[in-house]
Amino acid sequence: MTAVVVTDAEVTLADVLALRLAMEEPLPGGTELVLRHRTSGVEREVTLGTPGAMTREATVAVSLAPLLLTAGRWDAYLRHQGRRSRLRSIDPGFSLDHLDAYALCKRTLAYRSYRTRNGYLALKIDDAAPVAEVRAVWFREGRFEVTGLLAFTGLEDDESRHEATLALHRRQTGMRVSATATVQGVRFHAAVSLVDVLAADPEASGTWEPSLEVDGVGEPLRLGGWLDDVDGKRRRLQYPSARIDGVPIRPSYTADDELRIEVGG
């Protein structure tokens, strides 16, 4: 099969995989794009259509929803007459602005195209539920503060204000601390007193789980970092700790990139 390289890749807001291809020779008729689930080996394919004139560039648009793809990572191949080759890519496939815009819609699956470390095209698909995407975390004047945006809620990115509450839960003891949060459109800012956190459970060290409760959103929103290119934040992001009455407190992330507050230890 002729050598083909993806020069531009993007999943549009309508969940269409849009590709720009550069090739040594035109694609032969009947060429298929094959997506293979990296864990299960399940494959989905779509015929790319009849090639046009003798061209060495082409654009491809593939609607992803009809392919019934599931969560996970899918590698991309081209196949013709039973022979296939993995699809190379030189496009980094990452735009924070695009991801923010993509997350405004309410979705059950979130699709993202990316280039693997070895330089091939792949898709990352995640189950999508409303969440509070964290963009900044800090301790200031004895408070835990966090800012970010609401993802997959369907709320408009406008000037509308929504009543909201930041809540911290201690699953082991059932304790809860809460404070009023500010939500404008899909942007949020919240702060809670660390003194209040210690006072709520003064004898216990452990983990507090933050969530954001927003008027008009059915369930409390998990706080975490998913709309970026930093996987494994628990290993990669280390926040300094603050000391309140001699007790160390610091933010951290779980293996699933959810934000937590660690007290003591």
PDB file of C-alpha atoms in Angstrom:
ATOM      1  CA  MET A   1       0.000   0.000   0.000  1.00  0.00           C
ATOM      2  CA  THR A   2       1.164   3.522  -0.772  1.00  0.00           C
ATOM      3  CA  ALA A   3       2.772   5.452   2.093  1.00  0.00           C
ATOM      4  CA  VAL A   4       0.216   7.706   3.806  1.00  0.00           C
ATOM      5  CA  VAL A   5       0.760  10.280   6.583  1.00  0.00           C
ATOM      6  CA  VAL A   6      -1.862  12.212   8.544  1.00  0.00           C
ATOM      7  CA  THR A   7      -0.906  15.889   8.517  1.00  0.00           C
ATOM      8  CA  ASP A   8      -3.956  17.166  10.419  1.00  0.00           C
ATOM      9  CA  ALA A   9      -6.402  15.300  12.664  1.00  0.00           C
ATOM     10  CA  GLU A  10      -9.342  16.484  14.718  1.00  0.00           C
ATOM     11  CA  VAL A  11     -12.588  15.197  16.153  1.00  0.00           C
ATOM     12  CA  THR A  12     -15.116  17.936  15.441  1.00  0.00           C
ATOM     13  CA  LEU A  13     -17.871  19.106  17.776  1.00  0.00           C
ATOM     14  CA  ALA A  14     -20.232  16.809  15.840  1.00  0.00           C
ATOM     15  CA  ASP A  15     -18.018  13.764  16.629  1.00  0.00           C
ATOM     16  CA  VAL A  16     -16.667  13.515  13.093  1.00  0.00           C
ATOM     17  CA  LEU A  17     -13.060  12.392  12.658  1.00  0.00           C
ATOM     18  CA  ALA A  18     -11.604  14.872  10.144  1.00  0.00           C
ATOM     19  CA  LEU A  19      -8.268  13.899   8.601  1.00  0.00           C
ATOM     20  CA  ARG A  20      -5.956  15.480   6.068  1.00  0.00           C
ATOM     21  CA  LEU A  21      -3.725  12.934   4.344  1.00  0.00           C
ATOM     22  CA  ALA A  22      -0.501  13.242   2.397  1.00  0.00           C
ATOM     23  CA  MET A  23       0.535  10.290   0.251  1.00  0.00           C
ATOM     24  CA  GLU A  24       3.035   9.208  -2.364  1.00  0.00           C
ATOM     25  CA  GLU A  25       0.267   7.957  -4.687  1.00  0.00           C
ATOM     26  CA  PRO A  26      -3.526   8.271  -4.694  1.00  0.00           C
ATOM     27  CA  LEU A  27      -5.404   5.820  -2.480  1.00  0.00           C
ATOM     28  CA  PRO A  28      -6.772   2.863  -4.474  1.00  0.00           C
ATOM     29  CA  GLY A  29     -10.525   2.372  -4.630  1.00  0.00           C
ATOM     30  CA  GLY A  30     -12.004   0.345  -1.777  1.00  0.00           C
ATOM     31  CA  THR A  31      -9.418   1.450   0.794  1.00  0.00           C
ATOM     32  CA  GLU A  32     -10.791   1.164   4.329  1.00  0.00           C
ATOM     33  CA  LEU A  33     -10.011   3.003   7.527  1.00  0.00           C
ATOM     34  CA  VAL A  34      -9.830   0.388  10.294  1.00  0.00           C
ATOM     35  CA  LEU A  35     -10.026   1.261  13.992  1.00  0.00           C
ATOM     36  CA  ARG A  36      -8.827  -1.458  16.365  1.00  0.00           C
ATOM     37  CA  HIS A  37      -9.476  -1.450  20.112  1.00  0.00           C
ATOM     38  CA  ARG A  38      -6.090  -1.779  21.766  1.00  0.00           C
ATOM     39  CA  THR A  39      -7.277  -4.038  24.612  1.00  0.00           C
ATOM     40  CA  SER A  40     -10.032  -6.236  23.166  1.00  0.00           C
ATOM     41  CA  GLY A  41      -8.901  -6.353  19.537  1.00  0.00           C
ATOM     42  CA  VAL A  42     -12.404  -5.458  18.320  1.00  0.00           C
ATOM     43  CA  GLU A  43     -12.298  -3.714  14.940  1.00  0.00           C
ATOM     44  CA  ARG A  44     -14.529  -1.249  13.145  1.00  0.00           C
ATOM     45  CA  GLU A  45     -14.022  -0.261   9.516  1.00  0.00           C
ATOM     46  CA  VAL A  46     -15.359   2.263   7.044  1.00  0.00           C
ATOM     47  CA  THR A  47     -14.670   2.507   3.303  1.00  0.00           C
ATOM     48  CA  LEU A  48     -13.081   5.814   2.389  1.00  0.00           C
ATOM     49  CA  GLY A  49     -14.926   6.144  -0.899  1.00  0.00           C
ATOM     50  CA  THR A  50     -13.889   6.433  -4.508  1.00  0.00           C
ATOM     51  CA  PRO A  51     -10.645   8.379  -5.027  1.00  0.00           C
ATOM     52  CA  GLY A  52     -10.687  11.457  -7.211  1.00  0.00           C
ATOM     53  CA  ALA A  53      -8.097  12.637  -9.716  1.00  0.00           C
ATOM     54  CA  MET A  54      -4.405  11.866  -9.432  1.00  0.00           C
ATOM     55  CA  THR A  55      -3.786  13.678  -6.174  1.00  0.00           C
ATOM     56  CA  ARG A  56      -1.300  13.297  -3.376  1.00  0.00           C
ATOM     57  CA  GLU A  57      -3.471  14.993  -0.772  1.00  0.00           C
ATOM     58  CA  ALA A  58      -6.913  14.051   0.464  1.00  0.00           C
ATOM     59  CA  THR A  59      -9.373  14.913   3.195  1.00  0.00           C
ATOM     60  CA  VAL A  60     -11.404  12.306   5.021  1.00  0.00           C
ATOM     61  CA  ALA A  61     -14.434  12.752   7.278  1.00  0.00           C
ATOM     62  CA  VAL A  62     -15.727   9.788   9.286  1.00  0.00           C
ATOM     63  CA  SER A  63     -18.751  10.014  11.578  1.00  0.00           C
ATOM     64  CA  LEU A  64     -17.771   8.146  14.746  1.00  0.00           C
ATOM     65  CA  ALA A  65     -21.137   7.592  16.451  1.00  0.00           C
ATOM     66  CA  PRO A  66     -22.430   5.017  13.888  1.00  0.00           C
ATOM     67  CA  LEU A  67     -19.306   2.895  14.433  1.00  0.00           C
ATOM     68  CA  LEU A  68     -20.422   2.059  18.010  1.00  0.00           C
ATOM     69  CA  LEU A  69     -16.972   2.530  19.453  1.00  0.00           C
ATOM     70  CA  THR A  70     -16.511   1.907  23.167  1.00  0.00           C
ATOM     71  CA  ALA A  71     -14.289   3.535  25.777  1.00  0.00           C
ATOM     72  CA  GLY A  72     -10.577   2.900  25.445  1.00  0.00           C
ATOM     73  CA  ARG A  73      -7.824   3.526  22.907  1.00  0.00           C
ATOM     74  CA  TRP A  74      -8.292   2.682  19.249  1.00  0.00           C
ATOM     75  CA  ASP A  75      -5.398   2.448  16.781  1.00  0.00           C
ATOM     76  CA  ALA A  76      -5.933   3.501  13.156  1.00  0.00           C
ATOM     77  CA  TYR A  77      -4.990   1.457  10.083  1.00  0.00           C
ATOM     78  CA  LEU A  78      -5.529   1.619   6.319  1.00  0.00           C
ATOM     79  CA  ARG A  79      -6.542  -1.631   4.644  1.00  0.00           C
ATOM     80  CA  HIS A  80      -6.824  -2.578   0.969  1.00  0.00           C
ATOM     81  CA  GLN A  81      -7.427  -6.072  -0.445  1.00  0.00           C
ATOM     82  CA  GLY A  82      -6.635  -7.662   2.897  1.00  0.00           C
ATOM     83  CA  ARG A  83      -3.335  -5.841   3.417  1.00  0.00           C
ATOM     84  CA  ARG A  84      -3.176  -3.156   6.040  1.00  0.00           C
ATOM     85  CA  SER A  85      -0.683  -0.741   7.526  1.00  0.00           C
ATOM     86  CA  ARG A  86      -0.803   1.416  10.618  1.00  0.00           C
ATOM     87  CA  LEU A  87      -1.612   5.047   9.849  1.00  0.00           C
ATOM     88  CA  ARG A  88       1.268   7.403  10.566  1.00  0.00           C
ATOM     89  CA  SER A  89       0.661  10.909  11.901  1.00  0.00           C
ATOM     90  CA  ILE A  90       2.685  14.092  12.250  1.00  0.00           C
ATOM     91  CA  ASP A  91      -0.165  16.067  13.829  1.00  0.00           C
ATOM     92  CA  PRO A  92       0.071  16.502  17.629  1.00  0.00           C
ATOM     93  CA  GLY A  93      -3.725  16.436  17.846  1.00  0.00           C
ATOM     94  CA  PHE A  94      -4.033  18.682  20.883  1.00  0.00           C
ATOM     95  CA  SER A  95      -5.708  22.041  21.374  1.00  0.00           C
ATOM     96  CA  LEU A  96      -6.859  23.112  24.823  1.00  0.00           C
ATOM     97  CA  ASP A  97      -9.288  25.647  23.321  1.00  0.00           C
ATOM     98  CA  HIS A  98     -10.832  22.946  21.145  1.00  0.00           C
ATOM     99  CA  LEU A  99     -11.187  20.583  24.101  1.00  0.00           C
ATOM    100  CA  ASP A 100     -12.895  23.312  26.127  1.00  0.00           C
ATOM    101  CA  ALA A 101     -15.365  23.953  23.285  1.00  0.00           C
ATOM    102  CA  TYR A 102     -15.923  20.217  22.797  1.00  0.00           C
ATOM    103  CA  ALA A 103     -16.757  19.789  26.493  1.00  0.00           C
ATOM    104  CA  LEU A 104     -19.584  22.349  26.384  1.00  0.00           C
ATOM    105  CA  CYS A 105     -21.998  19.811  24.891  1.00  0.00           C
ATOM    106  CA  LYS A 106     -23.641  17.159  27.000  1.00  0.00           C
ATOM    107  CA  ARG A 107     -22.211  13.799  25.885  1.00  0.00           C
ATOM    108  CA  THR A 108     -22.078  10.162  26.906  1.00  0.00           C
ATOM    109  CA  LEU A 109     -18.777   9.511  25.068  1.00  0.00           C
ATOM    110  CA  ALA A 110     -15.888  11.913  24.493  1.00  0.00           C
ATOM    111  CA  TYR A 111     -13.655  11.255  21.461  1.00  0.00           C
ATOM    112  CA  ARG A 112     -10.153  12.611  21.008  1.00  0.00           C
ATOM    113  CA  SER A 113      -7.632  12.004  18.225  1.00  0.00           C
ATOM    114  CA  TYR A 114      -3.949  12.006  19.113  1.00  0.00           C
ATOM    115  CA  ARG A 115      -0.514  10.967  17.904  1.00  0.00           C
ATOM    116  CA  THR A 116       1.080   8.060  19.758  1.00  0.00           C
ATOM    117  CA  ARG A 117       4.654   8.207  21.044  1.00  0.00           C
ATOM    118  CA  ASN A 118       5.719   6.152  18.027  1.00  0.00           C
ATOM    119  CA  GLY A 119       4.074   8.567  15.591  1.00  0.00           C
ATOM    120  CA  TYR A 120       0.797   6.837  14.700  1.00  0.00           C
ATOM    121  CA  LEU A 121      -2.811   8.039  14.688  1.00  0.00           C
ATOM    122  CA  ALA A 122      -5.065   6.802  17.490  1.00  0.00           C
ATOM    123  CA  LEU A 123      -8.341   7.684  19.190  1.00  0.00           C
ATOM    124  CA  LYS A 124      -8.885   7.989  22.936  1.00  0.00           C
ATOM    125  CA  ILE A 125     -12.503   7.482  23.957  1.00  0.00           C
ATOM    126  CA  ASP A 126     -13.795   8.119  27.459  1.00  0.00           C
ATOM    127  CA  ASP A 127     -17.182   7.741  29.074  1.00  0.00           C
ATOM    128  CA  ALA A 128     -18.390  11.322  29.475  1.00  0.00           C
ATOM    129  CA  ALA A 129     -20.420  12.512  32.442  1.00  0.00           C
ATOM    130  CA  PRO A 130     -20.758  16.042  33.852  1.00  0.00           C
ATOM    131  CA  VAL A 131     -17.593  16.991  35.787  1.00  0.00           C
ATOM    132  CA  ALA A 132     -15.807  20.051  37.150  1.00  0.00           C
ATOM    133  CA  GLU A 133     -12.554  20.364  35.211  1.00  0.00           C
ATOM    134  CA  VAL A 134      -9.819  21.836  37.434  1.00  0.00           C
ATOM    135  CA  ARG A 135      -7.536  24.476  35.941  1.00  0.00           C
ATOM    136  CA  ALA A 136      -5.829  25.891  39.057  1.00  0.00           C
ATOM    137  CA  VAL A 137      -5.454  24.830  42.702  1.00  0.00           C
ATOM    138  CA  TRP A 138      -3.766  26.717  45.508  1.00  0.00           C
ATOM    139  CA  PHE A 139      -3.722  27.407  49.245  1.00  0.00           C
ATOM    140  CA  ARG A 140      -4.071  31.076  50.183  1.00  0.00           C
ATOM    141  CA  GLU A 141      -4.710  32.757  53.527  1.00  0.00           C
ATOM    142  CA  GLY A 142      -5.723  29.479  55.142  1.00  0.00           C
ATOM    143  CA  ARG A 143      -8.102  28.494  52.358  1.00  0.00           C
ATOM    144  CA  PHE A 144      -8.201  25.816  49.691  1.00  0.00           C
ATOM    145  CA  GLU A 145      -9.118  27.493  46.382  1.00  0.00           C
ATOM    146  CA  VAL A 146      -9.877  25.957  43.006  1.00  0.00           C
ATOM    147  CA  THR A 147     -10.930  27.303  39.599  1.00  0.00           C
ATOM    148  CA  GLY A 148     -11.967  25.617  36.360  1.00  0.00           C
ATOM    149  CA  LEU A 149     -14.867  24.962  34.048  1.00  0.00           C
ATOM    150  CA  LEU A 150     -17.896  22.687  33.970  1.00  0.00           C
ATOM    151  CA  ALA A 151     -17.631  19.970  31.321  1.00  0.00           C
ATOM    152  CA  PHE A 152     -20.370  17.948  29.600  1.00  0.00           C
ATOM    153  CA  THR A 153     -23.163  19.639  31.566  1.00  0.00           C
ATOM    154  CA  GLY A 154     -24.865  21.303  28.601  1.00  0.00           C
ATOM    155  CA  LEU A 155     -24.798  24.700  30.347  1.00  0.00           C
ATOM    156  CA  GLU A 156     -24.080  27.720  28.154  1.00  0.00           C
ATOM    157  CA  ASP A 157     -20.727  29.504  28.241  1.00  0.00           C
ATOM    158  CA  ASP A 158     -22.302  32.901  28.911  1.00  0.00           C
ATOM    159  CA  GLU A 159     -22.702  35.435  31.725  1.00  0.00           C
ATOM    160  CA  SER A 160     -25.432  33.524  33.556  1.00  0.00           C
ATOM    161  CA  ARG A 161     -24.797  32.899  37.240  1.00  0.00           C
ATOM    162  CA  HIS A 162     -25.741  29.610  38.898  1.00  0.00           C
ATOM    163  CA  GLU A 163     -26.034  28.908  42.591  1.00  0.00           C
ATOM    164  CA  ALA A 164     -23.331  26.443  43.605  1.00  0.00           C
ATOM    165  CA  THR A 165     -21.665  24.834  46.613  1.00  0.00           C
ATOM    166  CA  LEU A 166     -18.206  23.340  47.029  1.00  0.00           C
ATOM    167  CA  ALA A 167     -18.429  20.327  49.347  1.00  0.00           C
ATOM    168  CA  LEU A 168     -15.640  18.245  50.890  1.00  0.00           C
ATOM    169  CA  HIS A 169     -16.522  14.737  52.112  1.00  0.00           C
ATOM    170  CA  ARG A 170     -14.660  12.317  54.361  1.00  0.00           C
ATOM    171  CA  ARG A 171     -15.912   8.933  53.207  1.00  0.00           C
ATOM    172  CA  GLN A 172     -14.415   7.113  56.196  1.00  0.00           C
ATOM    173  CA  THR A 173     -16.257   9.185  58.807  1.00  0.00           C
ATOM    174  CA  GLY A 174     -19.117  10.713  56.821  1.00  0.00           C
ATOM    175  CA  MET A 175     -18.053  14.258  57.709  1.00  0.00           C
ATOM    176  CA  ARG A 176     -18.811  17.123  55.333  1.00  0.00           C
ATOM    177  CA  VAL A 177     -17.599  20.708  54.974  1.00  0.00           C
ATOM    178  CA  SER A 178     -19.142  23.092  52.465  1.00  0.00           C
ATOM    179  CA  ALA A 179     -18.869  26.664  51.215  1.00  0.00           C
ATOM    180  CA  THR A 180     -20.620  28.779  48.606  1.00  0.00           C
ATOM    181  CA  ALA A 181     -19.020  28.662  45.148  1.00  0.00           C
ATOM    182  CA  THR A 182     -19.231  31.048  42.206  1.00  0.00           C
ATOM    183  CA  VAL A 183     -20.350  29.709  38.813  1.00  0.00           C
ATOM    184  CA  GLN A 184     -20.728  32.044  35.833  1.00  0.00           C
ATOM    185  CA  GLY A 185     -21.681  30.289  32.625  1.00  0.00           C
ATOM    186  CA  VAL A 186     -19.401  27.241  32.806  1.00  0.00           C
ATOM    187  CA  ARG A 187     -16.547  28.883  34.768  1.00  0.00           C
ATOM    188  CA  PHE A 188     -16.270  28.261  38.490  1.00  0.00           C
ATOM    189  CA  HIS A 189     -14.289  29.515  41.471  1.00  0.00           C
ATOM    190  CA  ALA A 190     -14.578  28.014  44.928  1.00  0.00           C
ATOM    191  CA  ALA A 191     -12.798  28.296  48.268  1.00  0.00           C
ATOM    192  CA  VAL A 192     -13.156  26.628  51.651  1.00  0.00           C
ATOM    193  CA  SER A 193     -11.463  27.307  54.975  1.00  0.00           C
ATOM    194  CA  LEU A 194      -8.834  24.729  55.908  1.00  0.00           C
ATOM    195  CA  VAL A 195      -9.441  25.555  59.573  1.00  0.00           C
ATOM    196  CA  ASP A 196     -13.044  24.412  59.091  1.00  0.00           C
ATOM    197  CA  VAL A 197     -11.814  21.195  57.468  1.00  0.00           C
ATOM    198  CA  LEU A 198      -9.604  20.381  60.456  1.00  0.00           C
ATOM    199  CA  ALA A 199     -12.307  21.336  62.946  1.00  0.00           C
ATOM    200  CA  ALA A 200     -14.829  19.028  61.292  1.00  0.00           C
ATOM    201  CA  ASP A 201     -12.687  15.964  61.979  1.00  0.00           C
ATOM    202  CA  PRO A 202      -9.872  17.023  64.343  1.00  0.00           C
ATOM    203  CA  GLU A 203      -8.677  13.534  65.334  1.00  0.00           C
ATOM    204  CA  ALA A 204      -8.515  11.973  61.872  1.00  0.00           C
ATOM    205  CA  SER A 205      -5.919  12.045  59.156  1.00  0.00           C
ATOM    206  CA  GLY A 206      -6.912  11.008  55.683  1.00  0.00           C
ATOM    207  CA  THR A 207      -8.563  12.039  52.438  1.00  0.00           C
ATOM    208  CA  TRP A 208     -11.299  14.539  51.664  1.00  0.00           C
ATOM    209  CA  GLU A 209     -13.159  14.277  48.347  1.00  0.00           C
ATOM    210  CA  PRO A 210     -14.281  17.599  46.821  1.00  0.00           C
ATOM    211  CA  SER A 211     -17.379  17.958  44.672  1.00  0.00           C
ATOM    212  CA  LEU A 212     -19.270  20.879  43.154  1.00  0.00           C
ATOM    213  CA  GLU A 213     -23.046  21.066  43.493  1.00  0.00           C
ATOM    214  CA  VAL A 214     -24.524  23.343  40.822  1.00  0.00           C
ATOM    215  CA  ASP A 215     -28.136  24.449  40.459  1.00  0.00           C
ATOM    216  CA  GLY A 216     -29.537  22.947  37.255  1.00  0.00           C
ATOM    217  CA  VAL A 217     -27.099  20.017  37.200  1.00  0.00           C
ATOM    218  CA  GLY A 218     -28.620  16.807  38.502  1.00  0.00           C
ATOM    219  CA  GLU A 219     -25.653  15.248  40.300  1.00  0.00           C
ATOM    220  CA  PRO A 220     -22.681  16.617  42.283  1.00  0.00           C
ATOM    221  CA  LEU A 221     -19.709  17.107  39.964  1.00  0.00           C
ATOM    222  CA  ARG A 222     -16.401  15.373  40.587  1.00  0.00           C
ATOM    223  CA  LEU A 223     -13.351  17.661  40.530  1.00  0.00           C
ATOM    224  CA  GLY A 224     -10.363  16.561  38.495  1.00  0.00           C
ATOM    225  CA  GLY A 225      -8.218  17.059  35.413  1.00  0.00           C
ATOM    226  CA  TRP A 226      -9.232  15.260  32.217  1.00  0.00           C
ATOM    227  CA  LEU A 227      -9.320  17.850  29.408  1.00  0.00           C
ATOM    228  CA  ASP A 228      -5.603  18.101  28.749  1.00  0.00           C
ATOM    229  CA  ASP A 229      -2.686  15.979  27.605  1.00  0.00           C
ATOM    230  CA  VAL A 230      -1.347  15.144  31.098  1.00  0.00           C
ATOM    231  CA  ASP A 231      -2.265  11.573  31.971  1.00  0.00           C
ATOM    232  CA  GLY A 232      -1.243  10.164  35.335  1.00  0.00           C
ATOM    233  CA  LYS A 233      -1.384  13.394  37.337  1.00  0.00           C
ATOM    234  CA  ARG A 234      -0.837  11.492  40.576  1.00  0.00           C
ATOM    235  CA  ARG A 235       2.766  10.901  39.476  1.00  0.00           C
ATOM    236  CA  ARG A 236       3.382  14.074  37.474  1.00  0.00           C
ATOM    237  CA  LEU A 237       1.797  16.857  39.544  1.00  0.00           C
ATOM    238  CA  GLN A 238       3.129  17.397  43.053  1.00  0.00           C
ATOM    239  CA  TYR A 239       1.629  20.274  45.044  1.00  0.00           C
ATOM    240  CA  PRO A 240       3.356  21.801  48.076  1.00  0.00           C
ATOM    241  CA  SER A 241       1.601  21.257  51.384  1.00  0.00           C
ATOM    242  CA  ALA A 242       0.308  23.906  53.765  1.00  0.00           C
ATOM    243  CA  ARG A 243       0.414  23.628  57.551  1.00  0.00           C
ATOM    244  CA  ILE A 244      -2.645  24.540  59.561  1.00  0.00           C
ATOM    245  CA  ASP A 245      -2.122  24.293  63.336  1.00  0.00           C
ATOM    246  CA  GLY A 246       0.877  22.094  62.587  1.00  0.00           C
ATOM    247  CA  VAL A 247      -1.083  19.633  60.410  1.00  0.00           C
ATOM    248  CA  PRO A 248       0.123  19.215  56.798  1.00  0.00           C
ATOM    249  CA  ILE A 249      -2.557  19.524  54.099  1.00  0.00           C
ATOM    250  CA  ARG A 250      -2.005  19.201  50.368  1.00  0.00           C
ATOM    251  CA  PRO A 251      -3.947  18.578  47.144  1.00  0.00           C
ATOM    252  CA  SER A 252      -3.279  15.407  45.176  1.00  0.00           C
ATOM    253  CA  TYR A 253      -4.782  13.348  42.379  1.00  0.00           C
ATOM    254  CA  THR A 254      -6.019   9.761  42.258  1.00  0.00           C
ATOM    255  CA  ALA A 255      -5.007   7.237  39.615  1.00  0.00           C
ATOM    256  CA  ASP A 256      -8.145   8.362  37.728  1.00  0.00           C
ATOM    257  CA  ASP A 257      -7.076  12.041  37.831  1.00  0.00           C
ATOM    258  CA  GLU A 258      -9.668  13.040  40.447  1.00  0.00           C
ATOM    259  CA  LEU A 259      -8.681  15.773  42.878  1.00  0.00           C
ATOM    260  CA  ARG A 260      -8.338  14.991  46.591  1.00  0.00           C
ATOM    261  CA  ILE A 261      -7.268  16.857  49.743  1.00  0.00           C
ATOM    262  CA  GLU A 262      -4.828  14.905  51.922  1.00  0.00           C
ATOM    263  CA  VAL A 263      -4.799  15.814  55.622  1.00  0.00           C
ATOM    264  CA  GLY A 264      -2.009  14.674  57.944  1.00  0.00           C
ATOM    265  CA  GLY A 265       0.235  11.744  57.124  1.00  0.00           C
TER     266      GLY A 265
END
